[in-house]
Short mmCIF file of N, CA and C in Angstrom, two decimals:
data_model
loop_
_atom_site.label_atom_id
_atom_site.label_comp_id
_atom_site.label_asym_id
_atom_site.label_seq_id
_atom_site.Cartn_x
_atom_site.Cartn_y
_atom_site.Cartn_z
N MET A 1 5.50 -9.79 24.34
CA MET A 1 5.06 -8.73 25.20
C MET A 1 3.61 -8.76 25.22
N ASN A 2 3.03 -8.66 26.42
CA ASN A 2 1.52 -8.57 26.53
C ASN A 2 1.04 -7.17 26.65
N ASN A 3 -0.17 -6.84 26.30
CA ASN A 3 -0.70 -5.54 26.59
C ASN A 3 -1.96 -5.87 27.35
N ASP A 4 -2.65 -4.78 27.80
CA ASP A 4 -3.87 -4.94 28.62
C ASP A 4 -5.10 -4.70 27.78
N LEU A 5 -5.02 -4.88 26.43
CA LEU A 5 -6.12 -4.70 25.52
C LEU A 5 -6.97 -6.03 25.45
N GLY A 6 -6.34 -7.08 25.76
CA GLY A 6 -7.08 -8.39 25.74
C GLY A 6 -7.00 -9.07 24.35
N TYR A 7 -5.96 -8.63 23.56
CA TYR A 7 -5.85 -9.23 22.19
C TYR A 7 -4.67 -10.14 22.13
N GLY A 8 -4.28 -10.83 23.19
CA GLY A 8 -3.09 -11.70 23.21
C GLY A 8 -1.75 -10.90 23.24
N PRO A 9 -0.68 -11.66 23.08
CA PRO A 9 0.59 -11.05 23.12
C PRO A 9 0.84 -10.17 21.89
N CYS A 10 1.76 -9.22 22.16
CA CYS A 10 2.16 -8.33 21.03
C CYS A 10 3.53 -8.75 20.55
N LEU A 11 3.84 -8.52 19.36
CA LEU A 11 5.24 -8.83 18.84
C LEU A 11 6.19 -7.80 19.54
N SER A 12 7.30 -8.35 19.92
CA SER A 12 8.29 -7.40 20.53
C SER A 12 8.84 -6.53 19.32
N ALA A 13 9.54 -5.54 19.76
CA ALA A 13 10.19 -4.57 18.81
C ALA A 13 11.07 -5.30 17.86
N ASP A 14 11.88 -6.26 18.50
CA ASP A 14 12.86 -7.04 17.74
C ASP A 14 12.15 -7.98 16.74
N GLU A 15 11.06 -8.72 17.19
CA GLU A 15 10.25 -9.57 16.30
C GLU A 15 9.69 -8.77 15.17
N TYR A 16 9.12 -7.62 15.46
CA TYR A 16 8.51 -6.74 14.44
C TYR A 16 9.47 -6.35 13.43
N GLU A 17 10.67 -5.86 13.84
CA GLU A 17 11.76 -5.50 12.97
C GLU A 17 12.20 -6.56 12.06
N LYS A 18 12.38 -7.75 12.58
CA LYS A 18 12.85 -8.85 11.83
C LYS A 18 11.87 -9.26 10.82
N LYS A 19 10.53 -9.26 11.17
CA LYS A 19 9.45 -9.59 10.18
C LYS A 19 9.33 -8.53 9.06
N ILE A 20 9.52 -7.31 9.47
CA ILE A 20 9.47 -6.21 8.38
C ILE A 20 10.60 -6.34 7.43
N ILE A 21 11.78 -6.66 8.01
CA ILE A 21 13.01 -6.83 7.11
C ILE A 21 12.71 -8.04 6.18
N ALA A 22 12.29 -9.11 6.73
CA ALA A 22 12.02 -10.27 5.86
C ALA A 22 10.96 -9.99 4.82
N LEU A 23 9.95 -9.29 5.25
CA LEU A 23 8.90 -8.94 4.25
C LEU A 23 9.44 -8.17 3.05
N HIS A 24 10.30 -7.11 3.36
CA HIS A 24 10.89 -6.28 2.25
C HIS A 24 12.03 -7.06 1.54
N SER A 25 12.72 -7.97 2.23
CA SER A 25 13.74 -8.68 1.53
C SER A 25 13.22 -9.61 0.44
N ASP A 26 11.96 -10.04 0.66
CA ASP A 26 11.43 -11.05 -0.29
C ASP A 26 10.84 -10.36 -1.51
N LEU A 27 10.78 -9.01 -1.53
CA LEU A 27 10.31 -8.21 -2.63
C LEU A 27 11.30 -8.20 -3.82
N PRO A 28 10.83 -8.34 -5.02
CA PRO A 28 11.75 -8.15 -6.23
C PRO A 28 12.20 -6.70 -6.29
N PRO A 29 13.21 -6.29 -7.08
CA PRO A 29 13.68 -4.94 -7.20
C PRO A 29 12.58 -3.96 -7.67
N SER A 30 11.72 -4.46 -8.60
CA SER A 30 10.63 -3.66 -9.09
C SER A 30 9.32 -4.37 -8.79
N PRO A 31 8.82 -4.31 -7.60
CA PRO A 31 7.55 -5.03 -7.31
C PRO A 31 6.33 -4.49 -8.22
N SER A 32 5.44 -5.41 -8.48
CA SER A 32 4.21 -5.00 -9.16
C SER A 32 3.29 -4.30 -8.19
N ARG A 33 2.32 -3.62 -8.77
CA ARG A 33 1.38 -2.93 -7.92
C ARG A 33 0.70 -3.87 -6.89
N GLU A 34 0.36 -5.08 -7.31
CA GLU A 34 -0.23 -6.02 -6.48
C GLU A 34 0.77 -6.46 -5.36
N GLN A 35 2.01 -6.56 -5.71
CA GLN A 35 2.98 -6.90 -4.68
C GLN A 35 3.16 -5.78 -3.63
N GLU A 36 3.20 -4.52 -4.12
CA GLU A 36 3.28 -3.41 -3.32
C GLU A 36 2.02 -3.38 -2.33
N ARG A 37 0.84 -3.59 -2.95
CA ARG A 37 -0.42 -3.56 -2.13
C ARG A 37 -0.42 -4.60 -1.07
N GLN A 38 0.01 -5.81 -1.48
CA GLN A 38 0.13 -6.95 -0.50
C GLN A 38 1.16 -6.62 0.59
N THR A 39 2.27 -6.02 0.23
CA THR A 39 3.25 -5.63 1.25
C THR A 39 2.65 -4.58 2.27
N ARG A 40 1.94 -3.66 1.70
CA ARG A 40 1.35 -2.68 2.64
C ARG A 40 0.43 -3.36 3.56
N ARG A 41 -0.34 -4.31 3.07
CA ARG A 41 -1.34 -5.00 3.90
C ARG A 41 -0.62 -5.75 4.95
N LEU A 42 0.44 -6.48 4.59
CA LEU A 42 1.27 -7.25 5.61
C LEU A 42 1.92 -6.31 6.63
N GLU A 43 2.35 -5.12 6.15
CA GLU A 43 2.93 -4.16 7.04
C GLU A 43 1.89 -3.78 8.17
N LEU A 44 0.70 -3.52 7.63
CA LEU A 44 -0.39 -3.17 8.57
C LEU A 44 -0.63 -4.34 9.57
N GLU A 45 -0.76 -5.49 9.01
CA GLU A 45 -0.90 -6.66 9.97
C GLU A 45 0.11 -6.76 11.02
N LEU A 46 1.43 -6.57 10.67
CA LEU A 46 2.52 -6.57 11.59
C LEU A 46 2.43 -5.48 12.56
N ALA A 47 2.03 -4.25 12.11
CA ALA A 47 1.79 -3.11 13.00
C ALA A 47 0.72 -3.45 14.09
N ILE A 48 -0.34 -4.02 13.61
CA ILE A 48 -1.42 -4.40 14.57
C ILE A 48 -0.84 -5.50 15.57
N ASP A 49 -0.22 -6.51 15.05
CA ASP A 49 0.32 -7.50 15.90
C ASP A 49 1.26 -6.91 16.94
N SER A 50 1.98 -5.92 16.63
CA SER A 50 3.02 -5.38 17.47
C SER A 50 2.40 -4.35 18.50
N ARG A 51 1.32 -3.70 18.08
CA ARG A 51 0.78 -2.65 18.93
C ARG A 51 -0.51 -2.98 19.61
N LEU A 52 -1.28 -3.76 19.03
CA LEU A 52 -2.59 -4.18 19.65
C LEU A 52 -2.67 -5.64 20.12
N GLY A 53 -2.00 -6.51 19.46
CA GLY A 53 -1.91 -7.95 19.84
C GLY A 53 -2.24 -8.91 18.67
N VAL A 54 -1.62 -10.05 18.78
CA VAL A 54 -1.80 -11.03 17.57
C VAL A 54 -3.14 -11.58 17.46
N ASP A 55 -4.04 -11.45 18.46
CA ASP A 55 -5.38 -12.02 18.40
C ASP A 55 -6.40 -10.84 18.16
N PHE A 56 -5.89 -9.67 17.66
CA PHE A 56 -6.84 -8.61 17.30
C PHE A 56 -7.85 -9.14 16.21
N PRO A 57 -9.13 -8.93 16.39
CA PRO A 57 -10.09 -9.45 15.55
C PRO A 57 -9.87 -9.16 14.08
N ARG A 58 -10.19 -10.14 13.21
CA ARG A 58 -10.04 -10.11 11.75
C ARG A 58 -10.94 -8.97 11.13
N SER A 59 -12.13 -8.91 11.69
CA SER A 59 -13.07 -7.96 11.18
C SER A 59 -12.64 -6.53 11.38
N LYS A 60 -11.99 -6.22 12.55
CA LYS A 60 -11.34 -4.91 12.71
C LYS A 60 -10.11 -4.71 11.94
N ARG A 61 -9.30 -5.81 11.73
CA ARG A 61 -8.18 -5.66 10.82
C ARG A 61 -8.64 -5.36 9.43
N ASP A 62 -9.63 -5.96 8.92
CA ASP A 62 -10.16 -5.68 7.59
C ASP A 62 -10.74 -4.31 7.47
N ALA A 63 -11.39 -3.82 8.55
CA ALA A 63 -11.87 -2.42 8.58
C ALA A 63 -10.72 -1.40 8.46
N LEU A 64 -9.68 -1.72 9.25
CA LEU A 64 -8.48 -0.79 9.24
C LEU A 64 -7.85 -0.81 7.88
N TRP A 65 -7.79 -1.98 7.17
CA TRP A 65 -7.21 -2.08 5.82
C TRP A 65 -8.01 -1.22 4.85
N LYS A 66 -9.30 -1.21 4.91
CA LYS A 66 -10.18 -0.42 4.09
C LYS A 66 -9.81 1.13 4.26
N ILE A 67 -9.68 1.47 5.54
CA ILE A 67 -9.39 2.85 5.89
C ILE A 67 -7.97 3.19 5.34
N GLN A 68 -7.10 2.23 5.47
CA GLN A 68 -5.71 2.51 4.98
C GLN A 68 -5.68 2.73 3.47
N GLN A 69 -6.53 2.02 2.75
CA GLN A 69 -6.62 2.19 1.37
C GLN A 69 -7.11 3.54 0.99
N LYS A 70 -8.08 4.03 1.72
CA LYS A 70 -8.64 5.36 1.50
C LYS A 70 -7.55 6.47 1.75
N VAL A 71 -6.83 6.23 2.80
CA VAL A 71 -5.78 7.17 3.15
C VAL A 71 -4.68 7.16 2.15
N GLU A 72 -4.34 6.03 1.53
CA GLU A 72 -3.31 5.92 0.54
C GLU A 72 -3.66 6.83 -0.72
N LYS A 73 -4.99 6.89 -1.01
CA LYS A 73 -5.35 7.67 -2.16
C LYS A 73 -5.19 9.13 -1.86
N LYS A 74 -5.46 9.53 -0.60
CA LYS A 74 -5.23 10.90 -0.19
C LYS A 74 -3.76 11.27 -0.10
N ARG A 75 -2.97 10.27 0.27
CA ARG A 75 -1.52 10.43 0.40
C ARG A 75 -0.91 10.61 -0.96
N GLY A 76 -1.43 9.95 -1.95
CA GLY A 76 -1.04 10.13 -3.36
C GLY A 76 -1.26 11.55 -3.81
N ARG A 77 -2.35 12.15 -3.47
CA ARG A 77 -2.59 13.52 -3.84
C ARG A 77 -1.69 14.45 -3.17
N LEU A 78 -1.35 14.14 -1.82
CA LEU A 78 -0.47 14.93 -1.08
C LEU A 78 0.97 14.79 -1.63
N LEU A 79 1.33 13.69 -2.15
CA LEU A 79 2.72 13.58 -2.78
C LEU A 79 2.80 14.44 -4.00
N PHE A 80 1.77 14.50 -4.77
CA PHE A 80 1.70 15.38 -5.94
C PHE A 80 1.86 16.80 -5.54
N LYS A 81 1.22 17.26 -4.49
CA LYS A 81 1.43 18.64 -4.02
C LYS A 81 2.80 18.84 -3.55
N TYR A 82 3.31 17.78 -2.91
CA TYR A 82 4.78 17.93 -2.43
C TYR A 82 5.68 18.19 -3.68
N LEU A 83 5.48 17.58 -4.71
CA LEU A 83 6.28 17.81 -5.93
C LEU A 83 6.17 19.22 -6.43
N LEU A 84 4.97 19.85 -6.19
CA LEU A 84 4.74 21.18 -6.51
C LEU A 84 4.88 22.15 -5.36
N ARG A 85 5.74 21.77 -4.37
CA ARG A 85 5.83 22.46 -3.11
C ARG A 85 6.16 24.02 -3.23
N LYS A 86 6.87 24.38 -4.19
CA LYS A 86 7.17 25.82 -4.36
C LYS A 86 5.89 26.66 -4.47
N ILE A 87 4.87 26.04 -5.07
CA ILE A 87 3.65 26.78 -5.36
C ILE A 87 2.67 26.54 -4.14
N PHE A 88 2.68 25.36 -3.53
CA PHE A 88 1.66 25.00 -2.51
C PHE A 88 2.24 24.67 -1.09
N SER A 89 3.39 25.30 -0.77
CA SER A 89 3.97 24.95 0.57
C SER A 89 3.11 25.03 1.77
N LYS A 90 2.35 26.09 1.87
CA LYS A 90 1.44 26.31 3.10
C LYS A 90 0.27 25.36 2.97
N SER A 91 -0.18 25.15 1.79
CA SER A 91 -1.27 24.16 1.57
C SER A 91 -0.80 22.77 1.85
N LEU A 92 0.38 22.46 1.45
CA LEU A 92 1.01 21.12 1.69
C LEU A 92 0.99 20.75 3.26
N ALA A 93 1.51 21.76 4.01
CA ALA A 93 1.59 21.55 5.42
C ALA A 93 0.23 21.40 6.03
N ARG A 94 -0.69 22.17 5.65
CA ARG A 94 -2.07 22.06 6.20
C ARG A 94 -2.64 20.78 5.79
N ASP A 95 -2.49 20.36 4.48
CA ASP A 95 -3.04 19.02 4.07
C ASP A 95 -2.40 17.87 4.73
N ALA A 96 -1.12 17.92 5.00
CA ALA A 96 -0.38 16.84 5.71
C ALA A 96 -1.00 16.71 7.11
N GLN A 97 -1.12 17.77 7.79
CA GLN A 97 -1.73 17.65 9.10
C GLN A 97 -3.18 17.17 9.07
N SER A 98 -3.88 17.67 8.03
CA SER A 98 -5.28 17.14 7.91
C SER A 98 -5.28 15.69 7.65
N LEU A 99 -4.27 15.14 6.83
CA LEU A 99 -4.23 13.73 6.51
C LEU A 99 -3.98 12.92 7.81
N ALA A 100 -3.17 13.37 8.67
CA ALA A 100 -2.78 12.77 9.88
C ALA A 100 -4.15 12.69 10.73
N GLY A 101 -4.82 13.81 10.88
CA GLY A 101 -6.05 13.82 11.60
C GLY A 101 -7.05 12.90 11.05
N TYR A 102 -7.15 12.85 9.76
CA TYR A 102 -8.15 12.00 9.06
C TYR A 102 -7.81 10.54 9.35
N LEU A 103 -6.53 10.12 9.31
CA LEU A 103 -6.16 8.77 9.59
C LEU A 103 -6.64 8.42 10.99
N VAL A 104 -6.32 9.15 12.02
CA VAL A 104 -6.69 8.83 13.34
C VAL A 104 -8.19 8.85 13.47
N GLN A 105 -8.94 9.83 12.96
CA GLN A 105 -10.34 9.90 13.04
C GLN A 105 -10.93 8.61 12.34
N GLU A 106 -10.50 8.26 11.27
CA GLU A 106 -11.05 7.04 10.53
C GLU A 106 -10.81 5.81 11.42
N TYR A 107 -9.58 5.68 11.91
CA TYR A 107 -9.23 4.49 12.72
C TYR A 107 -10.08 4.42 14.00
N SER A 108 -10.49 5.65 14.47
CA SER A 108 -11.34 5.70 15.70
C SER A 108 -12.72 5.09 15.42
N THR A 109 -13.11 4.96 14.18
CA THR A 109 -14.41 4.31 13.85
C THR A 109 -14.30 2.85 14.09
N VAL A 110 -13.07 2.31 14.22
CA VAL A 110 -12.89 0.86 14.44
C VAL A 110 -12.27 0.58 15.80
N LEU A 111 -11.40 1.43 16.27
CA LEU A 111 -10.69 1.29 17.59
C LEU A 111 -11.27 2.18 18.64
N ASN A 112 -11.27 1.62 19.84
CA ASN A 112 -11.64 2.50 20.98
C ASN A 112 -10.39 3.37 21.37
N GLN A 113 -10.58 4.32 22.32
CA GLN A 113 -9.54 5.24 22.69
C GLN A 113 -8.24 4.56 23.15
N LYS A 114 -8.43 3.49 23.91
CA LYS A 114 -7.29 2.81 24.41
C LYS A 114 -6.60 2.06 23.33
N GLU A 115 -7.30 1.52 22.41
CA GLU A 115 -6.60 0.82 21.19
C GLU A 115 -5.94 1.84 20.34
N LEU A 116 -6.56 3.09 20.15
CA LEU A 116 -5.97 4.19 19.33
C LEU A 116 -4.66 4.52 20.01
N GLU A 117 -4.63 4.80 21.32
CA GLU A 117 -3.45 5.19 21.96
C GLU A 117 -2.33 4.13 21.94
N SER A 118 -2.75 2.82 21.99
CA SER A 118 -1.81 1.76 21.84
C SER A 118 -1.19 1.73 20.40
N PHE A 119 -1.93 1.99 19.46
CA PHE A 119 -1.58 1.96 18.06
C PHE A 119 -0.69 3.13 17.67
N PHE A 120 -1.21 4.28 17.97
CA PHE A 120 -0.48 5.48 17.57
C PHE A 120 0.42 6.18 18.56
N GLY A 121 0.18 5.81 19.83
CA GLY A 121 0.82 6.50 20.97
C GLY A 121 -0.13 7.53 21.51
N GLN A 122 -0.04 7.85 22.84
CA GLN A 122 -0.96 8.77 23.41
C GLN A 122 -1.11 10.07 22.76
N GLU A 123 0.08 10.76 22.62
CA GLU A 123 0.08 12.14 22.08
C GLU A 123 -0.40 12.21 20.67
N GLU A 124 0.03 11.21 19.77
CA GLU A 124 -0.41 11.16 18.46
C GLU A 124 -1.90 10.92 18.30
N ALA A 125 -2.43 10.04 19.23
CA ALA A 125 -3.86 9.75 19.14
C ALA A 125 -4.63 10.99 19.47
N ARG A 126 -4.16 11.76 20.36
CA ARG A 126 -4.94 13.01 20.81
C ARG A 126 -4.71 14.17 19.85
N ASN A 127 -3.45 14.28 19.36
CA ASN A 127 -3.10 15.44 18.51
C ASN A 127 -2.29 14.90 17.34
N PRO A 128 -2.98 14.31 16.36
CA PRO A 128 -2.32 13.71 15.26
C PRO A 128 -1.54 14.80 14.34
N SER A 129 -0.37 14.41 13.96
CA SER A 129 0.46 15.38 13.09
C SER A 129 1.43 14.53 12.33
N LEU A 130 1.84 15.10 11.19
CA LEU A 130 2.93 14.56 10.43
C LEU A 130 4.12 15.49 10.55
N PRO A 131 5.35 15.06 10.57
CA PRO A 131 6.46 15.93 10.66
C PRO A 131 6.75 16.66 9.33
N ILE A 132 6.38 17.90 9.35
CA ILE A 132 6.57 18.74 8.22
C ILE A 132 7.51 19.86 8.55
N ASP A 133 8.65 19.95 7.84
CA ASP A 133 9.66 21.08 8.10
C ASP A 133 9.37 22.13 7.17
N MET A 134 8.71 23.20 7.65
CA MET A 134 8.35 24.33 6.71
C MET A 134 9.53 25.00 6.02
N GLU A 135 10.64 25.00 6.82
CA GLU A 135 11.92 25.69 6.36
C GLU A 135 12.43 25.03 4.98
N ASN A 136 12.22 23.68 4.87
CA ASN A 136 12.67 22.92 3.71
C ASN A 136 11.70 23.01 2.52
N LEU A 137 10.55 23.56 2.77
CA LEU A 137 9.51 23.73 1.77
C LEU A 137 9.64 25.07 0.99
N LYS A 138 10.43 25.95 1.62
CA LYS A 138 10.52 27.32 0.99
C LYS A 138 11.48 27.24 -0.16
#
């Protein structure tokens, strides 16, 4: 599949799915931290190949990976709050929405608006959010 971003063809949904399955199939039952990190990096590479194009520049890929690592740290803190959700339910929802906005904002330092919309989808690029079911947090 081609897109109009000028970064070559994109992986089809079927190609993407097969590569993601293969990536995870090759992992041992208890992967090391380095294996998990490498898997996340390869997942990002595949997401870029499927949404932006296989010829997307290496420098921008590297910049997105750095952002992704920063977001992972924030996600870890959010996960901790989730475990304490009885105490922090409203804060958790607010922080989850904030994390989604932060991710899109950080990616926008590397990607232009058209690239952002291609990567996240038009609505998500404009109004980032994470699906949080407040009823299940109570």
